[in-house]
């Protein structure tokens, strides 16, 4: 995984795990890799992975069964999608609309690009 400087690494790790949950890699109540396994997979310090797992547990996306490992919480996929959808609508989209106005890009042009991206 290539990390960027815009966000803390542990947040990027948490986002990746959320992506995997949304994609169905890990279903509800299924075990996810241990902190150590995930740290090795992503080639990061174990403490950084611990921080990511703690953040997801705090948000109720994963839970820990002592001595067994971490599991995906019931409703996690819906919770992640709803949170991301809200964030997109309230933060990302207004910035996109602003840029579209500045650059003179119309909705028809965006719709065409969207359709073309789905075909490739």
Tab-separated table of N, CA and C in Angstrom:
chain	number	residue	atom	x	y	z
A	1	UNK	N	0.848	-1.175	0.000
A	1	UNK	CA	0.000	0.000	0.000
A	1	UNK	C	0.892	1.236	0.000
A	2	UNK	N	0.558	2.180	-0.844
A	2	UNK	CA	1.289	3.431	-0.899
A	2	UNK	C	0.517	4.461	-0.090
A	3	UNK	N	1.177	5.043	0.895
A	3	UNK	CA	0.533	6.020	1.764
A	3	UNK	C	0.806	7.420	1.247
A	4	UNK	N	-0.155	8.314	1.484
A	4	UNK	CA	0.057	9.710	1.108
A	4	UNK	C	0.231	10.554	2.361
A	5	UNK	N	0.676	11.767	2.177
A	5	UNK	CA	0.961	12.654	3.299
A	5	UNK	C	-0.246	13.464	3.748
A	6	UNK	N	-1.396	13.284	3.096
A	6	UNK	CA	-2.571	14.077	3.422
A	6	UNK	C	-3.265	13.628	4.699
A	7	UNK	N	-3.089	12.367	5.067
A	7	UNK	CA	-3.760	11.789	6.237
A	7	UNK	C	-2.782	10.961	7.036
A	8	UNK	N	-3.076	10.824	8.318
A	8	UNK	CA	-2.260	9.956	9.167
A	8	UNK	C	-2.323	8.522	8.633
A	9	UNK	N	-1.234	7.796	8.744
A	9	UNK	CA	-1.166	6.432	8.209
A	9	UNK	C	-2.216	5.541	8.854
A	10	UNK	N	-2.440	5.674	10.163
A	10	UNK	CA	-3.421	4.797	10.810
A	10	UNK	C	-4.823	5.045	10.263
A	11	UNK	N	-5.136	6.285	9.874
A	11	UNK	CA	-6.439	6.586	9.264
A	11	UNK	C	-6.524	5.944	7.880
A	12	UNK	N	-5.441	5.977	7.128
A	12	UNK	CA	-5.421	5.352	5.804
A	12	UNK	C	-5.592	3.837	5.925
A	13	UNK	N	-5.010	3.249	6.963
A	13	UNK	CA	-5.170	1.811	7.195
A	13	UNK	C	-6.621	1.504	7.557
A	14	UNK	N	-7.208	2.313	8.425
A	14	UNK	CA	-8.610	2.126	8.803
A	14	UNK	C	-9.508	2.269	7.570
A	15	UNK	N	-9.212	3.242	6.714
A	15	UNK	CA	-9.992	3.428	5.484
A	15	UNK	C	-9.887	2.211	4.569
A	16	UNK	N	-8.685	1.655	4.477
A	16	UNK	CA	-8.496	0.466	3.623
A	16	UNK	C	-9.318	-0.710	4.159
A	17	UNK	N	-9.284	-0.909	5.457
A	17	UNK	CA	-10.063	-1.997	6.051
A	17	UNK	C	-11.558	-1.758	5.814
A	18	UNK	N	-11.989	-0.524	5.906
A	18	UNK	CA	-13.395	-0.190	5.612
A	18	UNK	C	-13.719	-0.485	4.145
A	19	UNK	N	-12.796	-0.144	3.246
A	19	UNK	CA	-12.984	-0.466	1.819
A	19	UNK	C	-13.184	-1.971	1.646
A	20	UNK	N	-12.386	-2.753	2.347
A	20	UNK	CA	-12.474	-4.208	2.238
A	20	UNK	C	-13.789	-4.732	2.815
A	21	UNK	N	-14.273	-4.097	3.855
A	21	UNK	CA	-15.566	-4.498	4.423
A	21	UNK	C	-16.682	-4.162	3.444
A	22	UNK	N	-16.663	-2.965	2.868
A	22	UNK	CA	-17.686	-2.582	1.892
A	22	UNK	C	-17.650	-3.503	0.678
A	23	UNK	N	-16.443	-3.868	0.236
A	23	UNK	CA	-16.287	-4.733	-0.940
A	23	UNK	C	-16.698	-6.179	-0.667
A	24	UNK	N	-16.907	-6.505	0.614
A	24	UNK	CA	-17.335	-7.859	0.943
A	24	UNK	C	-16.197	-8.816	1.242
A	25	UNK	N	-14.980	-8.314	1.307
A	25	UNK	CA	-13.840	-9.164	1.645
A	25	UNK	C	-14.037	-9.771	3.029
A	26	UNK	N	-14.575	-8.966	3.933
A	26	UNK	CA	-14.875	-9.420	5.296
A	26	UNK	C	-16.349	-9.143	5.569
A	27	UNK	N	-17.107	-10.179	5.821
A	27	UNK	CA	-18.533	-10.052	6.093
A	27	UNK	C	-18.802	-9.797	7.562
A	28	UNK	N	-20.050	-9.510	7.869
A	28	UNK	CA	-20.452	-9.273	9.250
A	28	UNK	C	-20.130	-10.486	10.120
A	29	UNK	N	-19.611	-10.208	11.273
A	29	UNK	CA	-19.228	-11.211	12.265
A	29	UNK	C	-18.132	-12.159	11.792
A	30	UNK	N	-17.450	-11.800	10.694
A	30	UNK	CA	-16.317	-12.623	10.272
A	30	UNK	C	-15.033	-12.031	10.837
A	31	UNK	N	-14.069	-12.913	11.034
A	31	UNK	CA	-12.780	-12.505	11.602
A	31	UNK	C	-11.979	-11.761	10.547
A	32	UNK	N	-11.300	-10.718	10.974
A	32	UNK	CA	-10.385	-9.993	10.103
A	32	UNK	C	-8.961	-10.363	10.520
A	33	UNK	N	-7.975	-10.044	9.679
A	33	UNK	CA	-6.599	-10.389	10.059
A	33	UNK	C	-6.225	-9.767	11.404
A	34	UNK	N	-5.334	-10.428	12.110
A	34	UNK	CA	-4.861	-9.874	13.380
A	34	UNK	C	-4.117	-8.573	13.105
A	35	UNK	N	-3.945	-7.789	14.138
A	35	UNK	CA	-3.213	-6.532	14.014
A	35	UNK	C	-1.823	-6.806	13.445
A	36	UNK	N	-1.161	-7.807	13.981
A	36	UNK	CA	0.195	-8.141	13.527
A	36	UNK	C	0.192	-8.574	12.054
A	37	UNK	N	-0.775	-9.414	11.666
A	37	UNK	CA	-0.864	-9.864	10.257
A	37	UNK	C	-1.088	-8.680	9.320
A	38	UNK	N	-1.989	-7.793	9.719
A	38	UNK	CA	-2.311	-6.645	8.858
A	38	UNK	C	-1.123	-5.689	8.774
A	39	UNK	N	-0.425	-5.502	9.882
A	39	UNK	CA	0.769	-4.650	9.882
A	39	UNK	C	1.835	-5.219	8.945
A	40	UNK	N	2.016	-6.520	8.995
A	40	UNK	CA	2.992	-7.158	8.104
A	40	UNK	C	2.561	-7.034	6.651
A	41	UNK	N	1.276	-7.253	6.388
A	41	UNK	CA	0.755	-7.148	5.028
A	41	UNK	C	1.016	-5.766	4.441
A	42	UNK	N	0.792	-4.729	5.247
A	42	UNK	CA	0.947	-3.356	4.772
A	42	UNK	C	2.339	-2.785	5.021
A	43	UNK	N	3.183	-3.579	5.662
A	43	UNK	CA	4.557	-3.187	5.966
A	43	UNK	C	4.602	-1.893	6.791
A	44	UNK	N	3.838	-1.912	7.894
A	44	UNK	CA	3.828	-0.779	8.820
A	44	UNK	C	4.137	-1.286	10.222
A	45	UNK	N	4.437	-0.372	11.093
A	45	UNK	CA	4.682	-0.692	12.499
A	45	UNK	C	3.395	-1.242	13.112
A	46	UNK	N	3.526	-2.249	13.949
A	46	UNK	CA	2.365	-2.859	14.604
A	46	UNK	C	1.570	-1.834	15.403
A	47	UNK	N	2.253	-0.901	16.049
A	47	UNK	CA	1.554	0.128	16.829
A	47	UNK	C	0.646	0.997	15.954
A	48	UNK	N	1.048	1.217	14.723
A	48	UNK	CA	0.225	1.996	13.789
A	48	UNK	C	-1.044	1.219	13.453
A	49	UNK	N	-0.898	-0.074	13.231
A	49	UNK	CA	-2.068	-0.919	12.953
A	49	UNK	C	-2.978	-0.993	14.172
A	50	UNK	N	-2.395	-1.066	15.368
A	50	UNK	CA	-3.183	-1.085	16.600
A	50	UNK	C	-4.048	0.172	16.674
A	51	UNK	N	-3.453	1.299	16.351
A	51	UNK	CA	-4.180	2.571	16.378
A	51	UNK	C	-5.365	2.546	15.405
A	52	UNK	N	-5.150	1.974	14.218
A	52	UNK	CA	-6.222	1.868	13.223
A	52	UNK	C	-7.347	0.972	13.744
A	53	UNK	N	-6.987	-0.166	14.304
A	53	UNK	CA	-7.991	-1.095	14.835
A	53	UNK	C	-8.746	-0.464	16.005
A	54	UNK	N	-8.015	0.251	16.863
A	54	UNK	CA	-8.672	0.928	17.991
A	54	UNK	C	-9.684	1.962	17.497
A	55	UNK	N	-9.313	2.688	16.454
A	55	UNK	CA	-10.217	3.695	15.873
A	55	UNK	C	-11.484	3.031	15.327
A	56	UNK	N	-11.320	1.932	14.616
A	56	UNK	CA	-12.481	1.232	14.056
A	56	UNK	C	-13.343	0.616	15.156
A	57	UNK	N	-12.710	0.120	16.198
A	57	UNK	CA	-13.468	-0.436	17.325
A	57	UNK	C	-14.241	0.675	18.035
A	58	UNK	N	-13.608	1.839	18.194
A	58	UNK	CA	-14.264	2.978	18.830
A	58	UNK	C	-15.507	3.405	18.053
A	59	UNK	N	-15.443	3.286	16.733
A	59	UNK	CA	-16.572	3.654	15.874
A	59	UNK	C	-17.606	2.536	15.751
A	60	UNK	N	-17.330	1.368	16.342
A	60	UNK	CA	-18.270	0.256	16.296
A	60	UNK	C	-18.246	-0.536	15.001
A	61	UNK	N	-17.201	-0.372	14.218
A	61	UNK	CA	-17.090	-1.078	12.938
A	61	UNK	C	-16.537	-2.486	13.130
A	62	UNK	N	-15.634	-2.630	14.079
A	62	UNK	CA	-15.095	-3.943	14.426
A	62	UNK	C	-15.184	-4.108	15.939
A	63	UNK	N	-15.075	-5.348	16.380
A	63	UNK	CA	-15.057	-5.611	17.817
A	63	UNK	C	-14.050	-6.721	18.099
A	64	UNK	N	-13.583	-6.739	19.335
A	64	UNK	CA	-12.559	-7.689	19.736
A	64	UNK	C	-13.158	-8.768	20.617
A	65	UNK	N	-12.874	-10.015	20.272
A	65	UNK	CA	-13.184	-11.136	21.159
A	65	UNK	C	-11.864	-11.513	21.797
A	66	UNK	N	-11.752	-11.216	23.064
A	66	UNK	CA	-10.498	-11.413	23.774
A	66	UNK	C	-9.935	-12.816	23.534
A	67	UNK	N	-8.695	-12.842	23.090
A	67	UNK	CA	-8.007	-14.103	22.863
A	67	UNK	C	-8.301	-14.751	21.519
A	68	UNK	N	-9.276	-14.212	20.794
A	68	UNK	CA	-9.642	-14.802	19.498
A	68	UNK	C	-9.284	-13.869	18.349
A	69	UNK	N	-9.543	-12.577	18.519
A	69	UNK	CA	-9.208	-11.609	17.479
A	69	UNK	C	-10.304	-10.607	17.245
A	70	UNK	N	-10.160	-9.887	16.157
A	70	UNK	CA	-11.124	-8.849	15.781
A	70	UNK	C	-12.099	-9.377	14.733
A	71	UNK	N	-13.339	-8.891	14.831
A	71	UNK	CA	-14.419	-9.299	13.939
A	71	UNK	C	-15.165	-8.069	13.454
A	72	UNK	N	-15.825	-8.220	12.305
A	72	UNK	CA	-16.630	-7.142	11.738
A	72	UNK	C	-17.961	-7.091	12.476
A	73	UNK	N	-18.335	-5.913	12.911
A	73	UNK	CA	-19.594	-5.726	13.641
A	73	UNK	C	-20.793	-5.866	12.711
A	74	UNK	N	-21.920	-6.280	13.274
A	74	UNK	CA	-23.165	-6.320	12.515
A	74	UNK	C	-23.519	-4.902	12.075
A	75	UNK	N	-23.891	-4.759	10.825
A	75	UNK	CA	-24.271	-3.454	10.294
A	75	UNK	C	-23.103	-2.564	9.923
A	76	UNK	N	-21.877	-3.092	10.006
A	76	UNK	CA	-20.696	-2.273	9.723
A	76	UNK	C	-20.680	-1.759	8.291
A	77	UNK	N	-21.032	-2.624	7.359
A	77	UNK	CA	-21.001	-2.229	5.945
A	77	UNK	C	-21.947	-1.060	5.696
A	78	UNK	N	-23.157	-1.142	6.225
A	78	UNK	CA	-24.136	-0.071	6.067
A	78	UNK	C	-23.659	1.192	6.767
A	79	UNK	N	-23.115	1.035	7.964
A	79	UNK	CA	-22.614	2.190	8.722
A	79	UNK	C	-21.504	2.914	7.962
A	80	UNK	N	-20.562	2.158	7.423
A	80	UNK	CA	-19.452	2.748	6.664
A	80	UNK	C	-19.987	3.476	5.436
A	81	UNK	N	-20.856	2.806	4.682
A	81	UNK	CA	-21.400	3.404	3.459
A	81	UNK	C	-22.190	4.674	3.774
A	82	UNK	N	-23.014	4.644	4.809
A	82	UNK	CA	-23.800	5.828	5.182
A	82	UNK	C	-22.890	6.979	5.583
A	83	UNK	N	-21.883	6.702	6.370
A	83	UNK	CA	-20.950	7.739	6.812
A	83	UNK	C	-20.198	8.333	5.638
A	84	UNK	N	-19.728	7.479	4.750
A	84	UNK	CA	-18.987	7.966	3.580
A	84	UNK	C	-19.888	8.736	2.619
A	85	UNK	N	-21.104	8.276	2.463
A	85	UNK	CA	-22.066	8.959	1.590
A	85	UNK	C	-22.329	10.373	2.119
A	86	UNK	N	-22.558	10.488	3.423
A	86	UNK	CA	-22.794	11.793	4.042
A	86	UNK	C	-21.578	12.695	3.872
A	87	UNK	N	-20.396	12.146	4.123
A	87	UNK	CA	-19.164	12.922	3.970
A	87	UNK	C	-19.005	13.400	2.529
A	88	UNK	N	-19.281	12.525	1.579
A	88	UNK	CA	-19.171	12.895	0.164
A	88	UNK	C	-20.139	14.027	-0.178
A	89	UNK	N	-21.380	13.879	0.257
A	89	UNK	CA	-22.397	14.882	-0.071
A	89	UNK	C	-22.135	16.225	0.608
A	90	UNK	N	-21.606	16.203	1.826
A	90	UNK	CA	-21.426	17.443	2.581
A	90	UNK	C	-20.060	18.095	2.408
A	91	UNK	N	-19.033	17.310	2.057
A	91	UNK	CA	-17.682	17.871	1.953
A	91	UNK	C	-17.111	17.830	0.546
A	92	UNK	N	-17.178	16.671	-0.079
A	92	UNK	CA	-16.533	16.503	-1.377
A	92	UNK	C	-17.319	17.167	-2.498
A	93	UNK	N	-18.599	16.915	-2.557
A	93	UNK	CA	-19.421	17.423	-3.657
A	93	UNK	C	-19.434	18.949	-3.740
A	94	UNK	N	-19.561	19.669	-2.634
A	94	UNK	CA	-19.501	21.135	-2.747
A	94	UNK	C	-18.189	21.631	-3.359
A	95	UNK	N	-17.079	20.963	-3.039
A	95	UNK	CA	-15.791	21.337	-3.628
A	95	UNK	C	-15.783	21.048	-5.122
A	96	UNK	N	-16.335	19.912	-5.501
A	96	UNK	CA	-16.421	19.558	-6.921
A	96	UNK	C	-17.288	20.575	-7.664
A	97	UNK	N	-18.445	20.921	-7.100
A	97	UNK	CA	-19.327	21.909	-7.736
A	97	UNK	C	-18.619	23.255	-7.892
A	98	UNK	N	-17.883	23.653	-6.874
A	98	UNK	CA	-17.127	24.909	-6.928
A	98	UNK	C	-16.134	24.877	-8.085
A	99	UNK	N	-15.369	23.779	-8.175
A	99	UNK	CA	-14.389	23.634	-9.247
A	99	UNK	C	-15.061	23.591	-10.614
A	100	UNK	N	-16.197	22.928	-10.710
A	100	UNK	CA	-16.927	22.867	-11.979
A	100	UNK	C	-17.329	24.267	-12.435
A	101	UNK	N	-17.844	25.077	-11.488
A	101	UNK	CA	-18.234	26.449	-11.839
A	101	UNK	C	-17.020	27.251	-12.305
A	102	UNK	N	-15.912	27.152	-11.583
A	102	UNK	CA	-14.706	27.896	-11.946
A	102	UNK	C	-14.167	27.501	-13.318
A	103	UNK	N	-14.243	26.221	-13.620
A	103	UNK	CA	-13.667	25.701	-14.860
A	103	UNK	C	-14.662	25.641	-16.011
A	104	UNK	N	-15.902	25.981	-15.734
A	104	UNK	CA	-16.915	25.969	-16.789
A	104	UNK	C	-17.290	24.568	-17.245
A	105	UNK	N	-17.268	23.624	-16.333
A	105	UNK	CA	-17.626	22.245	-16.646
A	105	UNK	C	-19.101	22.045	-16.303
A	106	UNK	N	-19.878	21.634	-17.297
A	106	UNK	CA	-21.306	21.413	-17.089
A	106	UNK	C	-21.612	19.983	-16.668
A	107	UNK	N	-22.812	19.789	-16.159
A	107	UNK	CA	-23.242	18.464	-15.693
A	107	UNK	C	-23.281	17.454	-16.836
A	108	UNK	N	-23.595	17.914	-18.051
A	108	UNK	CA	-23.616	16.998	-19.202
A	108	UNK	C	-22.227	16.414	-19.463
A	109	UNK	N	-21.209	17.252	-19.321
A	109	UNK	CA	-19.835	16.803	-19.520
A	109	UNK	C	-19.441	15.774	-18.451
A	110	UNK	N	-19.875	16.019	-17.229
A	110	UNK	CA	-19.582	15.101	-16.132
A	110	UNK	C	-20.328	13.786	-16.336
A	111	UNK	N	-21.590	13.880	-16.742
A	111	UNK	CA	-22.397	12.681	-16.985
A	111	UNK	C	-21.758	11.824	-18.073
A	112	UNK	N	-21.303	12.458	-19.133
A	112	UNK	CA	-20.647	11.740	-20.226
A	112	UNK	C	-19.382	11.037	-19.721
A	113	UNK	N	-18.571	11.751	-18.943
A	113	UNK	CA	-17.341	11.165	-18.400
A	113	UNK	C	-17.661	10.005	-17.465
A	114	UNK	N	-18.738	10.152	-16.667
A	114	UNK	CA	-19.172	9.093	-15.751
A	114	UNK	C	-19.534	7.839	-16.530
A	115	UNK	N	-20.340	8.011	-17.581
A	115	UNK	CA	-20.764	6.864	-18.400
A	115	UNK	C	-19.568	6.189	-19.057
A	116	UNK	N	-18.645	6.991	-19.576
A	116	UNK	CA	-17.469	6.432	-20.219
A	116	UNK	C	-16.593	5.664	-19.227
A	117	UNK	N	-16.501	6.164	-18.003
A	117	UNK	CA	-15.692	5.479	-16.997
A	117	UNK	C	-16.283	4.137	-16.602
A	118	UNK	N	-17.591	4.033	-16.655
A	118	UNK	CA	-18.262	2.782	-16.298
A	118	UNK	C	-18.146	1.742	-17.400
A	119	UNK	N	-17.937	2.184	-18.633
A	119	UNK	CA	-17.830	1.272	-19.771
A	119	UNK	C	-16.432	0.679	-19.903
A	120	UNK	N	-15.450	1.354	-19.329
A	120	UNK	CA	-14.073	0.854	-19.498
A	120	UNK	C	-13.642	-0.047	-18.374
